Amino acid sequence: MGMTISEKILAAHAGLEQVAPGEIINAKLDIVLANDVTGPVAIQEFGKLGINEVYDNKKVVLVPDHFTPNKDIASAEQSKILRGFAKEQQIEHYWEVGQVGIEHCLLPEQGVVLPGDLIIGADSHTCTYGALGAFATGVGSTDCAAGMATGEAWFRVPESLKFVFHGSKFQPWVGGKDLILYIIGMIGVDGARYKAMEFTGDGIRALSMDNRFTMSNMAVEAGAKVGIIAPDDITMEYVRARAKRDFKVYASDKNASYEKIFDINTEDIPLQVAFPHLPENTKSVDEASGIKIDQVVIGSCTNGRLEDLQITAEILKGKKIHPEVRCIIFPGTQQIYLEALRSGLIETFIEAGVAVSTPTCGPCLGGHMGILAKGERALATTNRNFVGRMGHPESEVYLSNPAVAAASAIRGEIVHPREVVK
Amino acid sequence: MAKAWKFGHDTDTDVIIPARYLNRSELDYLAAHCMEDADPTFAQNVKVGDIMIGGKNFGCGSSREHAPLAIKAAGIKVIIAESYARIFYRNSLNIGMPIMECPEAVLGIEAGDEVNVDLETGKIDNITKNTTFQARPFPQFMQELIKAGGLIPYVKEKQKHA
């Protein structure tokens, strides 16, 4: 019996020839990740185990990105715990403010996560690394603590759902964000609960790495354990420039079994907007046209990469943000920020009237740097639009790709980019 | 008197404990803000031993363990839902927060009902409506995990006897 890419990675890390959905396995971990919110709780639990050292100081990764640069005394205390532990354990992959970026943009960029890896992270969007052909999934702080101590974790081998995108032609401005929102709208926020999503077909092969990261990032928004894409030439080109250790590339067998296969025509997918308060509430941008907005947020682990900023600049070039809109852009990492600066994107943003922030998770989770007041409405390129996600429980978040967000920031209401770029 | 608190489908971790309170991780602080954006009266009025009812996909969203920690610290004895999001399910067991899947009980229990739950057998009695439901009892491993108070004390306990 053939295996899927997810099954192969899990089997290899459990020292097994074969695994099947439903099987519980114990597997060796390549990377264990935590941040400034989940890390301190994990460190506290780690301390209770009575173990002095993490299993491998090159494989435990700590990223202070959520409330940094620290927004208040309490969050500064949390970061201090993370920093202290990183120093004490001589953690190789720890970045201080000034070098740090949003974890799921930073780790692939720095070559810390690679194809074929088995990764757990105390952050639900750890599934982003599926875009590299890694099996990566979010866990809580206690699982993370056990992983830091032992380098192992137990997994239930998930059933796989295959999403085949037929055709490599896209509607104008459509990108990875629209493909994943379209899927979530189709199957719902629990449509892939406990399962592995596998994205494939000509439509996926035509996507850049930045767009693939966006897709895998939001797999958890359908309840999935991972959103995986088998490596191809585009993956290898991205990875070869960054990898500092060996890695293995896996692909699904032709006779692998899937719980369900979804066939989608790439060209049928219009620009998507997810309405409050669930990512599954998707409509085409034309159905959202005219909805007034107070704030636009472009960035996050979903859409804070260089290509996202390039698309944004293409739309904002020579134009002004609507006077009643606050537009905030968050480059995902310092390197992305620097490249955007050198290629003139930052200048375009500032001339348009955008606030450009240092990399941080910031307002995506209602942390800081752009919190909404009661009754306010934001259009964001982030991943969640739950009640109170970006601030007051009576505020609203709509989700879209960067092109729709940038065009809407100019117009002051949700609009198709063709209305702004003539 | 164990009272039922009822919440809907896809109750997400941002509603269970909003991120604006994640700058700290003390249990009493988390408990004081538990469910705040869904029901601002919950934290003040919940009593130790009360139960929480959810719909499908309870605990979806973020991986924050603060979510089941907040519910446990608020005094909730058990959560009964139609289904759970993956990370929340795992986190709950890891911290020793009992959770059950029982769609019939979710339909048959209203907010404010008096409910008695036997964690060992999975028997759920709605005393107000005089009805009984049967959830699947926890496997032995999970019962021990919950009894020990979560994964870390459970692992330590096992190490002691190893």
mmCIF file of C-alpha atoms in Angstrom, chain A residues 145-397:
data_model
loop_
_atom_site.group_PDB
_atom_site.id
_atom_site.type_symbol
_atom_site.label_atom_id
_atom_site.label_comp_id
_atom_site.label_asym_id
_atom_site.label_seq_id
_atom_site.Cartn_x
_atom_site.Cartn_y
_atom_site.Cartn_z
ATOM 1 C CA ALA A 145 7.846 21.209 27.151
ATOM 2 C CA ALA A 146 7.854 17.431 26.799
ATOM 3 C CA GLY A 147 9.306 17.830 23.287
ATOM 4 C CA MET A 148 12.044 20.181 24.541
ATOM 5 C CA ALA A 149 12.965 17.611 27.178
ATOM 6 C CA THR A 150 12.810 14.400 25.167
ATOM 7 C CA GLY A 151 12.975 15.364 21.476
ATOM 8 C CA GLU A 152 9.953 13.172 20.927
ATOM 9 C CA ALA A 153 6.186 13.473 20.725
ATOM 10 C CA TRP A 154 3.265 11.147 20.161
ATOM 11 C CA PHE A 155 1.058 11.607 17.118
ATOM 12 C CA ARG A 156 -2.103 10.101 15.774
ATOM 13 C CA VAL A 157 -1.396 9.526 12.079
ATOM 14 C CA PRO A 158 -3.980 11.727 10.334
ATOM 15 C CA GLU A 159 -6.185 10.849 7.397
ATOM 16 C CA SER A 160 -5.226 12.897 4.345
ATOM 17 C CA LEU A 161 -7.416 15.149 2.222
ATOM 18 C CA LYS A 162 -6.061 15.973 -1.233
ATOM 19 C CA PHE A 163 -6.830 19.284 -2.927
ATOM 20 C CA VAL A 164 -5.937 19.248 -6.620
ATOM 21 C CA PHE A 165 -5.828 22.629 -8.359
ATOM 22 C CA HIS A 166 -6.316 22.038 -12.076
ATOM 23 C CA GLY A 167 -4.815 24.590 -14.425
ATOM 24 C CA SER A 168 -2.128 27.181 -13.817
ATOM 25 C CA LYS A 169 -4.133 30.194 -14.942
ATOM 26 C CA PHE A 170 -5.381 32.509 -12.192
ATOM 27 C CA GLN A 171 -7.886 35.342 -12.256
ATOM 28 C CA PRO A 172 -6.135 38.744 -12.005
ATOM 29 C CA TRP A 173 -4.652 39.470 -8.529
ATOM 30 C CA VAL A 174 -5.594 36.016 -7.206
ATOM 31 C CA GLY A 175 -2.914 34.363 -5.046
ATOM 32 C CA GLY A 176 -2.361 31.697 -2.419
ATOM 33 C CA LYS A 177 -4.566 33.570 0.071
ATOM 34 C CA ASP A 178 -7.556 33.296 -2.226
ATOM 35 C CA LEU A 179 -6.975 29.593 -2.876
ATOM 36 C CA ILE A 180 -6.867 28.747 0.824
ATOM 37 C CA LEU A 181 -9.806 31.001 1.755
ATOM 38 C CA TYR A 182 -11.773 29.369 -1.064
ATOM 39 C CA ILE A 183 -11.056 25.914 0.381
ATOM 40 C CA ILE A 184 -11.940 26.972 3.942
ATOM 41 C CA GLY A 185 -15.174 28.473 2.632
ATOM 42 C CA MET A 186 -15.910 25.181 0.897
ATOM 43 C CA ILE A 187 -15.153 22.721 3.731
ATOM 44 C CA GLY A 188 -15.647 24.953 6.817
ATOM 45 C CA VAL A 189 -13.506 25.719 9.858
ATOM 46 C CA ASP A 190 -13.682 22.089 10.999
ATOM 47 C CA GLY A 191 -13.705 20.557 7.509
ATOM 48 C CA ALA A 192 -10.192 19.152 7.939
ATOM 49 C CA ARG A 193 -10.285 18.688 11.717
ATOM 50 C CA TYR A 194 -7.483 16.296 12.817
ATOM 51 C CA LYS A 195 -6.557 15.671 9.162
ATOM 52 C CA ALA A 196 -3.611 16.397 6.863
ATOM 53 C CA MET A 197 -4.405 18.700 3.945
ATOM 54 C CA GLU A 198 -2.283 18.097 0.865
ATOM 55 C CA PHE A 199 -2.195 20.753 -1.847
ATOM 56 C CA THR A 200 -1.212 19.702 -5.345
ATOM 57 C CA GLY A 201 -1.831 20.186 -9.073
ATOM 58 C CA ASP A 202 -0.700 22.656 -11.751
ATOM 59 C CA GLY A 203 -2.168 25.553 -9.777
ATOM 60 C CA ILE A 204 0.092 24.848 -6.804
ATOM 61 C CA ARG A 205 3.174 24.219 -8.953
ATOM 62 C CA ALA A 206 2.605 27.644 -10.516
ATOM 63 C CA LEU A 207 2.736 29.355 -7.100
ATOM 64 C CA SER A 208 5.828 31.042 -5.658
ATOM 65 C CA MET A 209 7.091 29.934 -2.232
ATOM 66 C CA ASP A 210 5.620 33.070 -0.633
ATOM 67 C CA ASN A 211 2.165 32.127 -1.912
ATOM 68 C CA ARG A 212 2.598 28.523 -0.804
ATOM 69 C CA PHE A 213 3.511 29.602 2.735
ATOM 70 C CA THR A 214 0.275 31.615 2.816
ATOM 71 C CA MET A 215 -1.729 28.518 1.899
ATOM 72 C CA SER A 216 -0.104 26.136 4.355
ATOM 73 C CA ASN A 217 -0.283 28.800 7.084
ATOM 74 C CA MET A 218 -4.076 28.752 7.076
ATOM 75 C CA ALA A 219 -4.553 24.959 7.056
ATOM 76 C CA VAL A 220 -5.259 25.182 10.807
ATOM 77 C CA GLU A 221 -8.151 27.526 9.980
ATOM 78 C CA ALA A 222 -9.873 24.447 8.534
ATOM 79 C CA GLY A 223 -8.920 22.487 11.665
ATOM 80 C CA ALA A 224 -6.083 20.617 9.937
ATOM 81 C CA LYS A 225 -2.975 19.209 11.556
ATOM 82 C CA VAL A 226 -0.795 20.213 8.595
ATOM 83 C CA GLY A 227 -1.135 21.745 5.114
ATOM 84 C CA ILE A 228 1.543 20.034 3.092
ATOM 85 C CA ILE A 229 2.966 20.623 -0.401
ATOM 86 C CA ALA A 230 5.473 18.183 -1.916
ATOM 87 C CA PRO A 231 8.771 19.882 -2.816
ATOM 88 C CA ASP A 232 9.430 20.739 -6.470
ATOM 89 C CA ASP A 233 12.005 22.864 -8.315
ATOM 90 C CA ILE A 234 10.632 26.059 -6.791
ATOM 91 C CA THR A 235 10.961 24.597 -3.284
ATOM 92 C CA MET A 236 14.471 23.328 -3.968
ATOM 93 C CA GLU A 237 15.636 26.672 -5.300
ATOM 94 C CA TYR A 238 14.345 28.360 -2.135
ATOM 95 C CA VAL A 239 15.796 25.777 0.218
ATOM 96 C CA ARG A 240 19.236 25.259 -1.368
ATOM 97 C CA ALA A 241 20.111 28.891 -0.791
ATOM 98 C CA ARG A 242 19.338 28.538 2.910
ATOM 99 C CA ALA A 243 19.892 24.994 4.212
ATOM 100 C CA LYS A 244 22.862 24.464 6.495
ATOM 101 C CA ARG A 245 22.146 20.801 7.200
ATOM 102 C CA ASP A 246 21.001 17.694 5.329
ATOM 103 C CA PHE A 247 17.356 17.112 4.624
ATOM 104 C CA LYS A 248 15.223 14.584 2.790
ATOM 105 C CA VAL A 249 12.551 15.178 0.194
ATOM 106 C CA TYR A 250 9.368 13.097 0.284
ATOM 107 C CA ALA A 251 6.452 12.759 -2.127
ATOM 108 C CA SER A 252 3.163 10.891 -1.988
ATOM 109 C CA ASP A 253 3.003 7.543 -3.745
ATOM 110 C CA LYS A 254 0.704 7.275 -6.774
ATOM 111 C CA ASN A 255 -1.327 4.616 -4.960
ATOM 112 C CA ALA A 256 -1.489 6.474 -1.634
ATOM 113 C CA SER A 257 -4.953 6.553 -0.127
ATOM 114 C CA TYR A 258 -6.919 9.693 0.689
ATOM 115 C CA GLU A 259 -10.084 10.103 2.693
ATOM 116 C CA LYS A 260 -11.282 12.521 0.042
ATOM 117 C CA ILE A 261 -9.974 14.208 -3.098
ATOM 118 C CA PHE A 262 -11.191 17.673 -4.058
ATOM 119 C CA ASP A 263 -10.821 18.773 -7.692
ATOM 120 C CA ILE A 264 -10.775 22.536 -8.159
ATOM 121 C CA ASN A 265 -10.361 24.592 -11.329
ATOM 122 C CA THR A 266 -7.815 27.266 -10.467
ATOM 123 C CA GLU A 267 -9.299 29.769 -12.869
ATOM 124 C CA ASP A 268 -12.753 29.492 -11.233
ATOM 125 C CA ILE A 269 -11.506 31.066 -8.008
ATOM 126 C CA PRO A 270 -12.304 34.773 -7.671
ATOM 127 C CA LEU A 271 -10.666 37.148 -5.161
ATOM 128 C CA GLN A 272 -11.901 36.156 -1.701
ATOM 129 C CA VAL A 273 -13.005 38.096 1.368
ATOM 130 C CA ALA A 274 -13.814 36.316 4.647
ATOM 131 C CA PHE A 275 -16.533 38.094 6.618
ATOM 132 C CA PRO A 276 -16.666 38.227 10.437
ATOM 133 C CA HIS A 277 -16.389 36.160 12.580
ATOM 134 C CA LEU A 278 -15.048 32.986 10.990
ATOM 135 C CA PRO A 279 -12.557 32.400 8.154
ATOM 136 C CA GLU A 280 -15.154 30.120 6.510
ATOM 137 C CA ASN A 281 -17.484 33.071 5.842
ATOM 138 C CA THR A 282 -15.976 33.668 2.429
ATOM 139 C CA LYS A 283 -17.483 35.590 -0.462
ATOM 140 C CA SER A 284 -16.072 36.988 -3.684
ATOM 141 C CA VAL A 285 -14.635 40.486 -3.394
ATOM 142 C CA ASP A 286 -17.463 41.824 -5.552
ATOM 143 C CA GLU A 287 -19.991 40.667 -2.943
ATOM 144 C CA ALA A 288 -18.024 42.599 -0.298
ATOM 145 C CA SER A 289 -17.713 45.716 -2.431
ATOM 146 C CA GLY A 290 -18.613 48.958 -0.665
ATOM 147 C CA ILE A 291 -18.102 47.864 2.948
ATOM 148 C CA LYS A 292 -16.522 50.832 4.751
ATOM 149 C CA ILE A 293 -13.303 50.200 6.692
ATOM 150 C CA ASP A 294 -11.400 52.086 9.421
ATOM 151 C CA GLN A 295 -8.131 50.182 9.275
ATOM 152 C CA VAL A 296 -6.109 48.033 6.892
ATOM 153 C CA VAL A 297 -3.421 45.668 8.171
ATOM 154 C CA ILE A 298 -0.987 44.130 5.681
ATOM 155 C CA GLY A 299 1.534 41.638 7.036
ATOM 156 C CA SER A 300 1.561 38.731 9.538
ATOM 157 C CA CYS A 301 2.777 35.132 9.217
ATOM 158 C CA THR A 302 0.126 34.756 6.503
ATOM 159 C CA ASN A 303 0.990 37.643 4.162
ATOM 160 C CA GLY A 304 4.060 39.494 5.460
ATOM 161 C CA ARG A 305 6.579 38.259 2.883
ATOM 162 C CA LEU A 306 8.411 40.196 0.169
ATOM 163 C CA GLU A 307 6.028 39.284 -2.636
ATOM 164 C CA ASP A 308 3.090 40.460 -0.511
ATOM 165 C CA LEU A 309 4.815 43.814 -0.052
ATOM 166 C CA GLN A 310 5.646 44.038 -3.772
ATOM 167 C CA ILE A 311 1.993 43.535 -4.729
ATOM 168 C CA THR A 312 0.972 46.097 -2.118
ATOM 169 C CA ALA A 313 3.456 48.639 -3.482
ATOM 170 C CA GLU A 314 2.317 48.013 -7.042
ATOM 171 C CA ILE A 315 -1.166 49.137 -6.036
ATOM 172 C CA LEU A 316 -0.167 51.964 -3.687
ATOM 173 C CA LYS A 317 2.463 53.501 -6.016
ATOM 174 C CA GLY A 318 1.698 57.176 -6.525
ATOM 175 C CA LYS A 319 -1.571 56.998 -4.598
ATOM 176 C CA LYS A 320 -2.734 58.052 -1.137
ATOM 177 C CA ILE A 321 -4.390 56.048 1.633
ATOM 178 C CA HIS A 322 -7.983 57.195 2.167
ATOM 179 C CA PRO A 323 -8.016 59.997 4.775
ATOM 180 C CA GLU A 324 -10.332 58.036 7.085
ATOM 181 C CA VAL A 325 -8.285 54.812 6.972
ATOM 182 C CA ARG A 326 -5.253 53.853 9.071
ATOM 183 C CA CYS A 327 -3.075 51.562 6.972
ATOM 184 C CA ILE A 328 -0.338 49.637 8.795
ATOM 185 C CA ILE A 329 2.201 47.375 7.102
ATOM 186 C CA PHE A 330 4.218 44.753 8.988
ATOM 187 C CA PRO A 331 7.129 43.209 7.080
ATOM 188 C CA GLY A 332 7.578 39.635 8.326
ATOM 189 C CA THR A 333 11.298 39.790 9.056
ATOM 190 C CA GLN A 334 14.173 42.272 9.167
ATOM 191 C CA GLN A 335 15.520 40.820 5.913
ATOM 192 C CA ILE A 336 12.181 41.341 4.177
ATOM 193 C CA TYR A 337 12.100 44.871 5.626
ATOM 194 C CA LEU A 338 15.612 45.561 4.328
ATOM 195 C CA GLU A 339 14.859 44.216 0.853
ATOM 196 C CA ALA A 340 11.668 46.276 0.762
ATOM 197 C CA LEU A 341 13.682 49.316 1.789
ATOM 198 C CA ARG A 342 16.408 48.766 -0.806
ATOM 199 C CA SER A 343 13.928 48.196 -3.613
ATOM 200 C CA GLY A 344 11.993 51.356 -2.773
ATOM 201 C CA LEU A 345 8.821 49.693 -1.471
ATOM 202 C CA ILE A 346 9.053 51.350 1.946
ATOM 203 C CA GLU A 347 9.350 54.753 0.278
ATOM 204 C CA THR A 348 6.196 54.006 -1.731
ATOM 205 C CA PHE A 349 4.364 53.039 1.462
ATOM 206 C CA ILE A 350 5.385 56.119 3.411
ATOM 207 C CA GLU A 351 4.570 58.442 0.520
ATOM 208 C CA ALA A 352 1.130 56.844 0.363
ATOM 209 C CA GLY A 353 0.588 57.548 4.060
ATOM 210 C CA VAL A 354 1.179 54.085 5.490
ATOM 211 C CA ALA A 355 2.559 53.375 8.980
ATOM 212 C CA VAL A 356 5.367 50.827 8.528
ATOM 213 C CA SER A 357 6.126 48.775 11.640
ATOM 214 C CA THR A 358 9.026 46.661 12.762
ATOM 215 C CA PRO A 359 8.213 42.927 12.409
ATOM 216 C CA THR A 360 5.801 41.729 15.127
ATOM 217 C CA CYS A 361 2.599 39.705 15.384
ATOM 218 C CA GLY A 362 1.126 42.986 16.649
ATOM 219 C CA PRO A 363 -2.547 43.593 15.916
ATOM 220 C CA CYS A 364 -3.177 40.248 14.169
ATOM 221 C CA LEU A 365 -4.010 38.729 17.540
ATOM 222 C CA GLY A 366 -5.105 41.970 19.174
ATOM 223 C CA GLY A 367 -1.752 42.329 20.893
ATOM 224 C CA HIS A 368 -0.617 45.862 20.120
ATOM 225 C CA MET A 369 0.257 48.292 17.270
ATOM 226 C CA GLY A 370 -3.204 48.812 15.821
ATOM 227 C CA ILE A 371 -5.989 47.709 18.163
ATOM 228 C CA LEU A 372 -9.599 48.388 17.124
ATOM 229 C CA ALA A 373 -12.109 50.392 19.168
ATOM 230 C CA LYS A 374 -15.748 49.404 19.649
ATOM 231 C CA GLY A 375 -17.613 49.316 16.349
ATOM 232 C CA GLU A 376 -14.522 49.707 14.176
ATOM 233 C CA ARG A 377 -13.875 47.559 11.134
ATOM 234 C CA ALA A 378 -10.591 46.328 9.672
ATOM 235 C CA LEU A 379 -9.619 44.600 6.469
ATOM 236 C CA ALA A 380 -6.539 42.485 7.155
ATOM 237 C CA THR A 381 -4.280 40.070 5.315
ATOM 238 C CA THR A 382 -4.032 38.058 8.556
ATOM 239 C CA ASN A 383 -5.542 34.634 9.256
ATOM 240 C CA ARG A 384 -8.339 34.989 11.828
ATOM 241 C CA ASN A 385 -11.411 37.160 12.144
ATOM 242 C CA PHE A 386 -12.843 35.783 15.391
ATOM 243 C CA VAL A 387 -14.847 37.963 17.804
ATOM 244 C CA GLY A 388 -12.457 40.460 19.412
ATOM 245 C CA ARG A 389 -9.459 39.145 17.493
ATOM 246 C CA MET A 390 -8.031 42.602 16.727
ATOM 247 C CA GLY A 391 -9.413 44.491 19.692
ATOM 248 C CA HIS A 392 -12.838 45.349 21.098
ATOM 249 C CA PRO A 393 -15.292 42.424 21.083
ATOM 250 C CA GLU A 394 -17.651 44.611 19.056
ATOM 251 C CA SER A 395 -15.075 45.377 16.364
ATOM 252 C CA GLU A 396 -14.919 43.469 13.068
ATOM 253 C CA VAL A 397 -12.175 41.918 10.960
#
